[in-house]
mmCIF file of C-alpha atoms in Angstrom:
data_model
loop_
_atom_site.group_PDB
_atom_site.id
_atom_site.type_symbol
_atom_site.label_atom_id
_atom_site.label_comp_id
_atom_site.label_asym_id
_atom_site.label_seq_id
_atom_site.Cartn_x
_atom_site.Cartn_y
_atom_site.Cartn_z
ATOM 1 C CA MET A 14 123.115 96.187 104.293
ATOM 2 C CA ALA A 15 119.871 97.707 103.060
ATOM 3 C CA THR A 16 116.796 95.664 102.220
ATOM 4 C CA VAL A 17 115.039 96.783 99.030
ATOM 5 C CA VAL A 18 111.417 96.333 97.982
ATOM 6 C CA VAL A 19 110.336 97.192 94.421
ATOM 7 C CA SER A 20 106.572 97.382 93.841
ATOM 8 C CA VAL A 21 104.756 98.084 90.588
ATOM 9 C CA ASP A 22 101.481 99.987 90.302
ATOM 10 C CA CYS A 23 99.613 98.085 87.578
ATOM 11 C CA GLU A 24 97.042 100.264 85.845
ATOM 12 C CA ALA A 25 97.993 99.956 82.179
ATOM 13 C CA ALA A 26 94.431 99.379 80.970
ATOM 14 C CA THR A 27 93.595 103.040 81.530
ATOM 15 C CA HIS A 28 96.836 104.372 80.019
ATOM 16 C CA GLY A 29 97.134 102.512 76.724
ATOM 17 C CA GLN A 30 100.675 101.201 77.200
ATOM 18 C CA CYS A 31 102.378 98.652 79.427
ATOM 19 C CA TYR A 32 106.045 98.050 80.239
ATOM 20 C CA THR A 33 105.488 94.888 82.286
ATOM 21 C CA PRO A 34 107.442 92.536 79.957
ATOM 22 C CA GLU A 35 110.454 94.880 79.924
ATOM 23 C CA LEU A 36 110.339 95.364 83.715
ATOM 24 C CA VAL A 37 110.261 91.576 84.146
ATOM 25 C CA ARG A 38 113.249 91.064 81.835
ATOM 26 C CA ILE A 39 115.405 93.437 83.860
ATOM 27 C CA ALA A 40 114.217 91.865 87.122
ATOM 28 C CA GLU A 41 115.201 88.426 85.870
ATOM 29 C CA GLU A 42 118.594 89.671 84.687
ATOM 30 C CA PHE A 43 119.442 90.865 88.200
ATOM 31 C CA HIS A 44 117.401 88.205 90.056
ATOM 32 C CA VAL A 45 115.115 90.747 91.701
ATOM 33 C CA PRO A 46 111.634 89.775 92.927
ATOM 34 C CA MET A 47 109.007 92.456 92.422
ATOM 35 C CA THR A 48 105.569 93.028 93.950
ATOM 36 C CA TRP A 49 102.936 93.647 91.263
ATOM 37 C CA LEU A 50 99.929 95.554 92.621
ATOM 38 C CA VAL A 51 97.028 95.083 90.205
ATOM 39 C CA THR A 52 94.572 97.965 90.311
ATOM 40 C CA VAL A 53 90.827 97.838 90.883
ATOM 41 C CA SER A 54 88.777 101.013 90.491
ATOM 42 C CA ALA A 55 85.117 101.597 91.345
ATOM 43 C CA SER A 56 84.656 103.216 87.941
ATOM 44 C CA ASP A 57 85.657 100.046 86.057
ATOM 45 C CA PRO A 58 86.530 97.179 88.418
ATOM 46 C CA MET A 59 87.149 94.481 85.797
ATOM 47 C CA ASN A 60 89.082 96.233 83.055
ATOM 48 C CA ASN A 61 92.578 96.272 84.489
ATOM 49 C CA ILE A 62 92.430 92.873 86.168
ATOM 50 C CA MET A 63 91.201 91.243 82.965
ATOM 51 C CA LEU A 64 94.045 92.840 80.995
ATOM 52 C CA TYR A 65 96.580 91.395 83.417
ATOM 53 C CA HIS A 66 94.854 88.025 83.526
ATOM 54 C CA ARG A 67 94.843 87.831 79.722
ATOM 55 C CA GLU A 68 98.221 89.349 78.842
ATOM 56 C CA TYR A 69 100.664 89.601 81.714
ATOM 57 C CA LEU A 70 100.167 87.403 84.788
ATOM 58 C CA HIS A 71 101.651 84.385 82.993
ATOM 59 C CA ARG A 72 104.742 86.450 82.133
ATOM 60 C CA ILE A 73 105.493 87.306 85.765
ATOM 61 C CA PRO A 74 107.778 84.702 87.413
ATOM 62 C CA SER A 75 106.316 82.664 90.261
ATOM 63 C CA TRP A 76 108.965 84.018 92.657
ATOM 64 C CA HIS A 77 107.513 87.508 92.294
ATOM 65 C CA GLU A 78 104.367 88.560 94.154
ATOM 66 C CA ILE A 79 100.919 89.649 92.939
ATOM 67 C CA GLY A 80 99.049 92.037 95.220
ATOM 68 C CA LEU A 81 96.096 94.410 95.143
ATOM 69 C CA ARG A 82 95.952 98.147 94.490
ATOM 70 C CA VAL A 83 92.667 100.029 94.861
ATOM 71 C CA HIS A 84 91.839 103.350 93.257
ATOM 72 C CA PHE A 85 89.195 104.858 95.535
ATOM 73 C CA GLN A 86 87.611 106.847 92.763
ATOM 74 C CA SER A 87 84.187 106.626 91.102
ATOM 75 C CA ASN A 88 83.191 108.783 88.121
ATOM 76 C CA GLY A 89 85.816 111.354 89.026
ATOM 77 C CA ALA A 90 84.803 111.572 92.686
ATOM 78 C CA TYR A 91 87.013 110.443 95.559
ATOM 79 C CA LEU A 92 85.477 107.751 97.756
ATOM 80 C CA ALA A 93 85.963 108.678 101.404
ATOM 81 C CA ASP A 94 83.039 106.736 102.858
ATOM 82 C CA GLU A 95 84.263 103.844 105.013
ATOM 83 C CA ARG A 96 81.603 101.378 103.830
ATOM 84 C CA GLU A 97 82.096 102.133 100.137
ATOM 85 C CA ARG A 98 85.835 101.669 100.549
ATOM 86 C CA ALA A 99 85.360 98.395 102.410
ATOM 87 C CA MET A 100 83.135 97.080 99.621
ATOM 88 C CA LEU A 101 85.728 98.020 96.987
ATOM 89 C CA ILE A 102 88.529 96.347 98.954
ATOM 90 C CA GLN A 103 86.449 93.165 99.169
ATOM 91 C CA GLU A 104 85.587 93.368 95.467
ATOM 92 C CA GLY A 105 89.265 93.685 94.587
ATOM 93 C CA LYS A 106 90.097 90.591 96.614
ATOM 94 C CA ASP A 107 87.270 88.630 94.967
ATOM 95 C CA LEU A 108 88.308 89.656 91.453
ATOM 96 C CA LEU A 109 91.910 88.606 92.027
ATOM 97 C CA LYS A 110 90.657 85.332 93.476
ATOM 98 C CA GLN A 111 89.043 84.629 90.107
ATOM 99 C CA CYS A 112 92.574 84.864 88.664
ATOM 100 C CA HIS A 113 93.802 82.386 91.320
ATOM 101 C CA VAL A 114 95.581 85.130 93.267
ATOM 102 C CA LYS A 115 95.184 85.584 97.033
ATOM 103 C CA PRO A 116 96.721 88.987 97.724
ATOM 104 C CA THR A 117 98.581 89.690 100.940
ATOM 105 C CA ALA A 118 100.108 93.019 99.806
ATOM 106 C CA PHE A 119 98.157 96.218 99.150
ATOM 107 C CA ARG A 120 98.508 99.832 98.046
ATOM 108 C CA ALA A 121 95.977 102.644 97.784
ATOM 109 C CA ALA A 122 96.294 104.781 94.644
ATOM 110 C CA ASP A 123 97.181 108.459 95.114
ATOM 111 C CA TYR A 124 98.647 107.564 98.538
ATOM 112 C CA ALA A 125 95.010 107.708 99.757
ATOM 113 C CA LEU A 126 94.913 105.174 102.570
ATOM 114 C CA GLN A 127 92.577 105.855 105.503
ATOM 115 C CA ALA A 128 92.865 104.549 109.046
ATOM 116 C CA SER A 129 89.404 103.009 108.713
ATOM 117 C CA ASP A 130 90.767 100.790 105.914
ATOM 118 C CA ILE A 131 93.135 98.893 108.219
ATOM 119 C CA ARG A 132 90.665 96.447 109.731
ATOM 120 C CA TYR A 133 89.067 95.692 106.365
ATOM 121 C CA LEU A 134 92.472 94.975 104.847
ATOM 122 C CA GLU A 135 93.335 92.679 107.725
ATOM 123 C CA ASP A 136 89.964 90.937 107.367
ATOM 124 C CA ILE A 137 90.717 89.908 103.767
ATOM 125 C CA GLY A 138 94.191 88.631 104.644
ATOM 126 C CA ILE A 139 96.370 91.624 103.760
ATOM 127 C CA MET A 140 99.626 91.507 105.747
ATOM 128 C CA VAL A 141 101.404 94.551 104.366
ATOM 129 C CA ASP A 142 100.593 97.906 102.802
ATOM 130 C CA GLY A 143 102.985 99.951 100.659
ATOM 131 C CA THR A 144 101.014 103.209 100.489
ATOM 132 C CA PRO A 145 102.707 105.678 102.877
ATOM 133 C CA ALA A 146 104.861 108.397 101.336
ATOM 134 C CA PRO A 147 106.427 110.448 104.147
ATOM 135 C CA GLY A 148 106.140 114.172 103.534
ATOM 136 C CA VAL A 149 103.713 113.848 100.611
ATOM 137 C CA VAL A 150 100.395 115.697 100.608
ATOM 138 C CA VAL A 151 97.602 115.034 98.099
ATOM 139 C CA GLU A 152 94.907 117.622 98.635
ATOM 140 C CA GLY A 153 91.654 116.126 99.850
ATOM 141 C CA LYS A 154 93.077 112.590 99.873
ATOM 142 C CA ALA A 155 96.255 112.144 101.882
ATOM 143 C CA ASP A 156 98.677 113.927 104.188
ATOM 144 C CA TRP A 157 101.762 111.924 105.131
ATOM 145 C CA THR A 158 103.569 114.833 106.806
ATOM 146 C CA GLY A 159 105.512 113.483 109.748
ATOM 147 C CA ALA A 160 104.890 109.824 108.910
ATOM 148 C CA PRO A 161 107.608 107.302 109.849
ATOM 149 C CA GLN A 162 110.159 106.562 107.139
ATOM 150 C CA GLN A 163 110.711 102.915 108.076
ATOM 151 C CA PRO A 164 108.216 100.044 108.287
ATOM 152 C CA TYR A 165 105.873 100.121 111.282
ATOM 153 C CA HIS A 166 102.601 98.784 112.632
ATOM 154 C CA PRO A 167 100.138 101.711 112.830
ATOM 155 C CA ALA A 168 97.440 102.554 115.333
ATOM 156 C CA TYR A 169 93.942 101.672 114.187
ATOM 157 C CA ASP A 170 92.853 105.304 114.512
ATOM 158 C CA ASN A 171 96.014 107.042 113.271
ATOM 159 C CA LEU A 172 97.997 105.969 110.220
ATOM 160 C CA LYS A 173 101.007 108.056 111.200
ATOM 161 C CA ALA A 174 101.330 106.708 114.743
ATOM 162 C CA GLN A 175 102.921 103.475 115.921
ATOM 163 C CA GLY A 176 100.245 101.115 117.195
ATOM 164 C CA ASN A 177 99.115 97.538 117.558
ATOM 165 C CA ALA A 178 97.633 96.828 114.116
ATOM 166 C CA ALA A 179 98.698 93.514 112.630
ATOM 167 C CA LEU A 180 99.100 95.247 109.259
ATOM 168 C CA LEU A 181 102.645 96.391 108.490
ATOM 169 C CA LEU A 182 103.003 99.709 106.671
ATOM 170 C CA VAL A 183 106.077 99.986 104.430
ATOM 171 C CA PRO A 184 106.645 103.633 103.450
ATOM 172 C CA LEU A 185 107.944 104.485 100.010
ATOM 173 C CA ALA A 186 111.350 106.140 100.018
ATOM 174 C CA THR A 187 110.985 109.921 99.792
ATOM 175 C CA HIS A 188 113.032 113.075 100.083
ATOM 176 C CA GLU A 189 111.694 116.635 100.184
ATOM 177 C CA GLY A 190 108.317 115.580 98.788
ATOM 178 C CA GLN A 191 109.776 113.518 95.931
ATOM 179 C CA VAL A 192 108.852 109.820 95.895
ATOM 180 C CA ALA A 193 111.255 107.146 94.650
ATOM 181 C CA TYR A 194 109.401 105.988 91.544
ATOM 182 C CA LEU A 195 111.439 104.592 88.670
ATOM 183 C CA ASP A 196 110.017 107.080 86.172
ATOM 184 C CA VAL A 197 111.203 110.201 88.025
ATOM 185 C CA ASP A 198 114.343 111.921 86.781
ATOM 186 C CA GLU A 199 117.520 109.981 87.429
ATOM 187 C CA GLY A 200 119.105 112.638 89.637
ATOM 188 C CA SER A 201 116.168 112.710 92.040
ATOM 189 C CA LEU A 202 116.012 108.935 92.244
ATOM 190 C CA ARG A 203 119.748 108.655 92.894
ATOM 191 C CA ALA A 204 119.560 111.293 95.642
ATOM 192 C CA ILE A 205 116.774 109.435 97.452
ATOM 193 C CA ILE A 206 118.493 106.055 97.189
ATOM 194 C CA GLU A 207 121.849 107.416 98.379
ATOM 195 C CA ARG A 208 120.170 109.000 101.384
ATOM 196 C CA TYR A 209 118.539 105.729 102.410
ATOM 197 C CA LEU A 210 121.700 103.708 101.758
ATOM 198 C CA GLN A 211 123.570 105.892 104.226
ATOM 199 C CA GLU A 212 121.084 104.870 106.884
ATOM 200 C CA GLY A 213 121.332 101.168 106.084
ATOM 201 C CA SER A 214 117.576 100.926 106.081
ATOM 202 C CA VAL A 215 114.644 99.483 104.166
ATOM 203 C CA ILE A 216 114.297 101.139 100.761
ATOM 204 C CA SER A 217 110.862 100.890 99.156
ATOM 205 C CA ILE A 218 110.894 101.877 95.477
ATOM 206 C CA GLY A 219 107.823 102.200 93.272
ATOM 207 C CA ALA A 220 107.237 101.727 89.557
ATOM 208 C CA ARG A 221 104.311 102.393 87.241
ATOM 209 C CA ASP A 222 103.643 99.824 84.557
ATOM 210 C CA TRP A 223 102.431 102.498 82.131
ATOM 211 C CA ALA A 224 105.473 104.792 82.557
ATOM 212 C CA ASN A 225 108.889 104.223 81.016
ATOM 213 C CA GLY A 226 111.303 103.914 83.911
ATOM 214 C CA LEU A 227 113.351 101.160 82.293
ATOM 215 C CA ALA A 228 116.694 102.971 82.217
ATOM 216 C CA ASN A 229 116.366 103.874 85.881
ATOM 217 C CA TRP A 230 115.293 100.319 86.695
ATOM 218 C CA ARG A 231 118.380 98.820 85.072
ATOM 219 C CA TRP A 232 120.670 101.293 86.811
ATOM 220 C CA CYS A 233 118.886 100.825 90.110
ATOM 221 C CA ALA A 234 118.925 97.014 90.083
ATOM 222 C CA GLN A 235 122.594 96.843 89.099
ATOM 223 C CA TYR A 236 123.746 99.562 91.493
ATOM 224 C CA LEU A 237 121.893 98.179 94.510
ATOM 225 C CA ARG A 238 123.121 94.640 93.764
ATOM 226 C CA GLU A 239 126.695 95.961 93.635
ATOM 227 C CA ARG A 240 126.129 97.643 96.997
ATOM 228 C CA GLY A 241 125.178 94.289 98.510
ATOM 229 C CA CYS A 242 121.508 95.078 99.009
ATOM 230 C CA ARG A 243 118.972 92.320 99.520
ATOM 231 C CA PHE A 244 115.758 92.388 97.469
ATOM 232 C CA VAL A 245 112.459 91.027 98.834
ATOM 233 C CA THR A 246 108.754 91.291 98.073
ATOM 234 C CA LEU A 247 106.449 93.304 100.300
ATOM 235 C CA SER A 248 104.953 90.190 101.883
ATOM 236 C CA GLN A 249 108.367 88.623 102.456
ATOM 237 C CA LEU A 250 109.452 91.772 104.257
ATOM 238 C CA ALA A 251 106.311 91.625 106.406
ATOM 239 C CA SER A 252 106.880 87.972 107.302
ATOM 240 C CA GLU A 253 110.417 88.750 108.430
ATOM 241 C CA TRP A 254 109.786 92.076 110.153
ATOM 242 C CA THR A 255 110.496 92.180 113.875
ATOM 243 C CA GLY A 256 110.867 95.936 114.355
#
């Protein structure tokens, strides 16, 4: 029986539309907890969090999870400096704290996690990260070629190697460079899910709150329920993980 995690990248404030209420309705219909990763960006740290605080956090059931997503970008430039990234991670935690949220789940936008981030994430109480996308390369930001496909604890100096970090990395489901996001075409999503179901493994599926993946979400939730899959949040998976 596969275990399924569904996490939502929340960045609607910069895209002008938000499907959070519709995603929640489908989740409630099939009794699926989701992990909502609210984005903080150096360019405009408050904008997205305030939108969620004002419009959406109260619509998300208490049995779901609210986590942190950081976009390491400032005025169009990628932030690679360890200290700047650490400051932004801390700022994201502090901003969510103002909304009475203590995040334990994290994702870096554009798959752009760095090994130097691990200790800073652990320092603010992050238990689990959902960034890795095996086989995906984002020029100048991330290269997940050869990364493990199942959850693992990384080395502090190598994100793609097993190590002794307390942080658990939960890779997104991928196949041939395609990531299992709900807004991809249905055929690609089905192919990825079927591949992971054959292995009886953890399946981590992503969503974007500004992109219409509702039809795929309904199909996905119903199909995986019928297959006997168990749905958990990222932090629940981390608390249970013994691999």
